[in-house]
PDB file of C-alpha atoms in Angstrom:
ATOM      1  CA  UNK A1489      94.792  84.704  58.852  1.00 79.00           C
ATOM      2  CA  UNK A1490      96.966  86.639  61.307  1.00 87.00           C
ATOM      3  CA  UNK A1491      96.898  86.115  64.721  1.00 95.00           C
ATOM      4  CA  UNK A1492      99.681  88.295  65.787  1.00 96.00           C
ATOM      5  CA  UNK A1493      99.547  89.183  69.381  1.00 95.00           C
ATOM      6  CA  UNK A1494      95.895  87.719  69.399  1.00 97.00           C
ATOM      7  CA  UNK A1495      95.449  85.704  73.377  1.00 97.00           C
ATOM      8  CA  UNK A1496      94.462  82.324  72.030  1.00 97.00           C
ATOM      9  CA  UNK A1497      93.029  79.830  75.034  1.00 97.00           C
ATOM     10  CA  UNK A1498      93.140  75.802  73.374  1.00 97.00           C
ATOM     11  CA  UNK A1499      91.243  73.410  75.535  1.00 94.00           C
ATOM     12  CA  UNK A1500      92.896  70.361  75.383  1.00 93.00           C
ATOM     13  CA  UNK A1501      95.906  72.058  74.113  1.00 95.00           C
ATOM     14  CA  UNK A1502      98.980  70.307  75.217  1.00 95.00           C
ATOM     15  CA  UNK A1503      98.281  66.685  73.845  1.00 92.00           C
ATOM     16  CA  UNK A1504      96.779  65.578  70.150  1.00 89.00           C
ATOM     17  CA  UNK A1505      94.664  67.927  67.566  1.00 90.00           C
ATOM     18  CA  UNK A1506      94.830  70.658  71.097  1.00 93.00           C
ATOM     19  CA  UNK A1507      98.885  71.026  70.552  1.00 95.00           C
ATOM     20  CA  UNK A1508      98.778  70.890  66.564  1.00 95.00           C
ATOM     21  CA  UNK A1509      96.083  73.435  66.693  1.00 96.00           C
ATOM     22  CA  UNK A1510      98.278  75.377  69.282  1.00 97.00           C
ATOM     23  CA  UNK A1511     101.480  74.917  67.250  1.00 97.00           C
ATOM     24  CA  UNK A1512      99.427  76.767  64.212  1.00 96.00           C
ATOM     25  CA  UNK A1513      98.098  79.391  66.764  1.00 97.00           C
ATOM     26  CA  UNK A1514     101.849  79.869  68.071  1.00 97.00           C
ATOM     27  CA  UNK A1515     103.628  80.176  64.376  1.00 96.00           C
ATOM     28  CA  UNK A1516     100.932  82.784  63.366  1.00 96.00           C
ATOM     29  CA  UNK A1517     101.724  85.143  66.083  1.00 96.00           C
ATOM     30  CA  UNK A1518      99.262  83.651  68.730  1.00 97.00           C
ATOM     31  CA  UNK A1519     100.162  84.096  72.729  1.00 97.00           C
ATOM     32  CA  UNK A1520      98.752  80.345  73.315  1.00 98.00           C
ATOM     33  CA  UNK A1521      97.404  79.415  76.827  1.00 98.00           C
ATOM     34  CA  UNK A1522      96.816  76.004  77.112  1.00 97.00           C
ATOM     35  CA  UNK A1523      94.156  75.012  79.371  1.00 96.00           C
ATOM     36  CA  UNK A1524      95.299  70.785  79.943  1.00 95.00           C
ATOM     37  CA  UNK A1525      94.659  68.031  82.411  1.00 92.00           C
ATOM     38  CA  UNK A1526      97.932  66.877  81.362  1.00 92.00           C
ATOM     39  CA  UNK A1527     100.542  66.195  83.834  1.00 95.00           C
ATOM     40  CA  UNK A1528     103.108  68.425  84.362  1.00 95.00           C
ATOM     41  CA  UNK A1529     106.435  66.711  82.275  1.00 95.00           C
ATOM     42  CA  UNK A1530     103.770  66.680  79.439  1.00 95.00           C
ATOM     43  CA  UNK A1531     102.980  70.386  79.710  1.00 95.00           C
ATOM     44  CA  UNK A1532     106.338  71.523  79.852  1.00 96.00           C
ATOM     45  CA  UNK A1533     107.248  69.375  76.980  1.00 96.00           C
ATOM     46  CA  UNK A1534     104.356  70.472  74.968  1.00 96.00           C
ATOM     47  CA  UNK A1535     104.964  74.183  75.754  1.00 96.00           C
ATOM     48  CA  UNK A1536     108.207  74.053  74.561  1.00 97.00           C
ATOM     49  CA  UNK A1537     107.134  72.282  71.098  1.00 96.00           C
ATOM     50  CA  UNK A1538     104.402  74.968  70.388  1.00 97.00           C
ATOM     51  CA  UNK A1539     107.100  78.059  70.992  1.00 94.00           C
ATOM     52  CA  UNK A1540     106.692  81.711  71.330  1.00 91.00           C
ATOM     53  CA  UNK A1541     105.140  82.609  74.989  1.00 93.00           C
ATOM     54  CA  UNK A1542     102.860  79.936  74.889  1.00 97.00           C
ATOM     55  CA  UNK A1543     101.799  78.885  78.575  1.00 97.00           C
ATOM     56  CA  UNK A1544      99.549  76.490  80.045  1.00 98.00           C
ATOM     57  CA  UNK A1545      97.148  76.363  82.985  1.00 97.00           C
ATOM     58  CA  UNK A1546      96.051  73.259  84.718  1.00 96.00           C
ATOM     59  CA  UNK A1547      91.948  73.546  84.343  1.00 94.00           C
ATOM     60  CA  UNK A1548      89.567  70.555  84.138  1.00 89.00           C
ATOM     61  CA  UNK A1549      86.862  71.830  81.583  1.00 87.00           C
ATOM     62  CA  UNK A1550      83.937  69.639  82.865  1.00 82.00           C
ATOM     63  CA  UNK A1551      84.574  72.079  86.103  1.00 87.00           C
ATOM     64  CA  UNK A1552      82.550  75.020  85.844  1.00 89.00           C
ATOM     65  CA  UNK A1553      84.819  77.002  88.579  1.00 92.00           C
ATOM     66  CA  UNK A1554      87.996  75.739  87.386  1.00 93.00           C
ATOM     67  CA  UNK A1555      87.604  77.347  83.707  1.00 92.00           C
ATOM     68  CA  UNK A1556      86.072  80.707  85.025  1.00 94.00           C
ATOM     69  CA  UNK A1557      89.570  80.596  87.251  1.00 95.00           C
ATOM     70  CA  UNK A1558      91.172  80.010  84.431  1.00 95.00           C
ATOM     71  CA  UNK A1559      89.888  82.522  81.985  1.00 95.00           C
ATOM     72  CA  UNK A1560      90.394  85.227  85.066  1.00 95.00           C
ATOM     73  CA  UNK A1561      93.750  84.082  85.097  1.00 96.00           C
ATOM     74  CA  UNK A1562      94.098  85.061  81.539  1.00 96.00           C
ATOM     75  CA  UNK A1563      92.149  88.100  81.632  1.00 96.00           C
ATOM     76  CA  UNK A1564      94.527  89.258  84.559  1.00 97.00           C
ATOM     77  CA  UNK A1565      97.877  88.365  82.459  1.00 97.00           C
ATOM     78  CA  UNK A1566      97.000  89.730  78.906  1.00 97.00           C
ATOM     79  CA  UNK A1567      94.071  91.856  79.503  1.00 95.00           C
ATOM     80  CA  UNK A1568      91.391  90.164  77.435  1.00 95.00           C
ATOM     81  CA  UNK A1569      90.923  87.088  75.546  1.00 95.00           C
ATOM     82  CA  UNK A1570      90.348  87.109  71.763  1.00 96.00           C
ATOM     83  CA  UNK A1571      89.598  83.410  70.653  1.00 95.00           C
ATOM     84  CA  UNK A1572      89.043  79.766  72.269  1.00 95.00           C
ATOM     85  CA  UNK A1573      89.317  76.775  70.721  1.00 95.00           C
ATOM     86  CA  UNK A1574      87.711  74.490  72.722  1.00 90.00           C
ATOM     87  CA  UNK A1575      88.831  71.302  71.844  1.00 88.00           C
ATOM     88  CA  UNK A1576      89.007  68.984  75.180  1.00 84.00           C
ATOM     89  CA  UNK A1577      87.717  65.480  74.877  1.00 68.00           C
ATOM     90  CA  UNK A1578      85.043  65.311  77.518  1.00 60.00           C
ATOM     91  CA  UNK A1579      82.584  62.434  77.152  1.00 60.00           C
ATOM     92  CA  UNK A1580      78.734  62.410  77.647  1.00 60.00           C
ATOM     93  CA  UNK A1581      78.978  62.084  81.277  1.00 60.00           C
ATOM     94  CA  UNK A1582      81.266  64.668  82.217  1.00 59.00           C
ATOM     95  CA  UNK A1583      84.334  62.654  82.082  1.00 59.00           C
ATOM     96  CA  UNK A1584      87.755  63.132  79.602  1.00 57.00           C
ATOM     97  CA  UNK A1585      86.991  60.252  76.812  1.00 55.00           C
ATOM     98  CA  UNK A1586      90.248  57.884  77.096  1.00 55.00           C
ATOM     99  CA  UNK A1587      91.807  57.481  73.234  1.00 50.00           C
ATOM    100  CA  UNK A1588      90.344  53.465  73.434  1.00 51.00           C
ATOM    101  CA  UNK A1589      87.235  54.877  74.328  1.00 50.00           C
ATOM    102  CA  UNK A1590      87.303  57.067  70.712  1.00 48.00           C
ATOM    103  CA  UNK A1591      88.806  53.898  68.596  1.00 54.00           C
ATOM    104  CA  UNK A1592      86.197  51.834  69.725  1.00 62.00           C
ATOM    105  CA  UNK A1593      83.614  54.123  69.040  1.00 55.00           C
ATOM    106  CA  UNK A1594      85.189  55.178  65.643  1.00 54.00           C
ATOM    107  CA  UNK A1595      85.383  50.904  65.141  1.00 65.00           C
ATOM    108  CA  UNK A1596      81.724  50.073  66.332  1.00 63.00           C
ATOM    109  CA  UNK A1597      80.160  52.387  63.704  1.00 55.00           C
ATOM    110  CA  UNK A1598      82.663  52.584  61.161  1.00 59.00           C
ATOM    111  CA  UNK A1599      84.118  55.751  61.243  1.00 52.00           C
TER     112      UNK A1599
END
């Protein structure tokens, strides 16, 4: 599929499956915006690993007003938005899902 000059927003996309998927996004053409939680050092090194323009935007998903600042922020830069991939780990109540959180889940039912 081609996703040349396609605005591509990846929740989660600076860390795990989010930057893979954003690396794919990126080498088909994609202009990748990253919304992330992820500290800054992270960002920048994960921006620079997914290439092309990619950018990122610090946006807590389980905030209602921060994503609808975010997506206005990427409205305003590109003009529209053509695909999410909403991928951030939020847990039942709200809150990002830690990685020992997942394993132990994945452990306690044998996934």
């Amino acid at each position: 599929m081609n996703f040349k000059d396609k605005v591509v927003v990846i929740t989660g996309g600076t860390s795990g499956i989010g930057k893979q998927t954003a690396i794919e996004f990126s080498r088909k053409g994609a202009h990748v915006v990253a919304f992330t939680v992820d500290k800054e050092e992270v960002c920048k090194q994960a921006i620079k690993e997914i290439g092309n323009d990619a950018s990122y935007i610090h946006c807590d998903v389980s905030k209602e007003e921060d994503v609808k600042k975010a997506i206005e922020e990427v409205v305003l830069k590109y003009g529209r938005l053509d695909c999410a991939f909403n991928n951030a780990g939020i847990g039942p109540d709200g809150v990002r899902m830690p990685y020992e959180s997942l394993t132990e889940i994945s452990e306690k039912h044998g996934i």
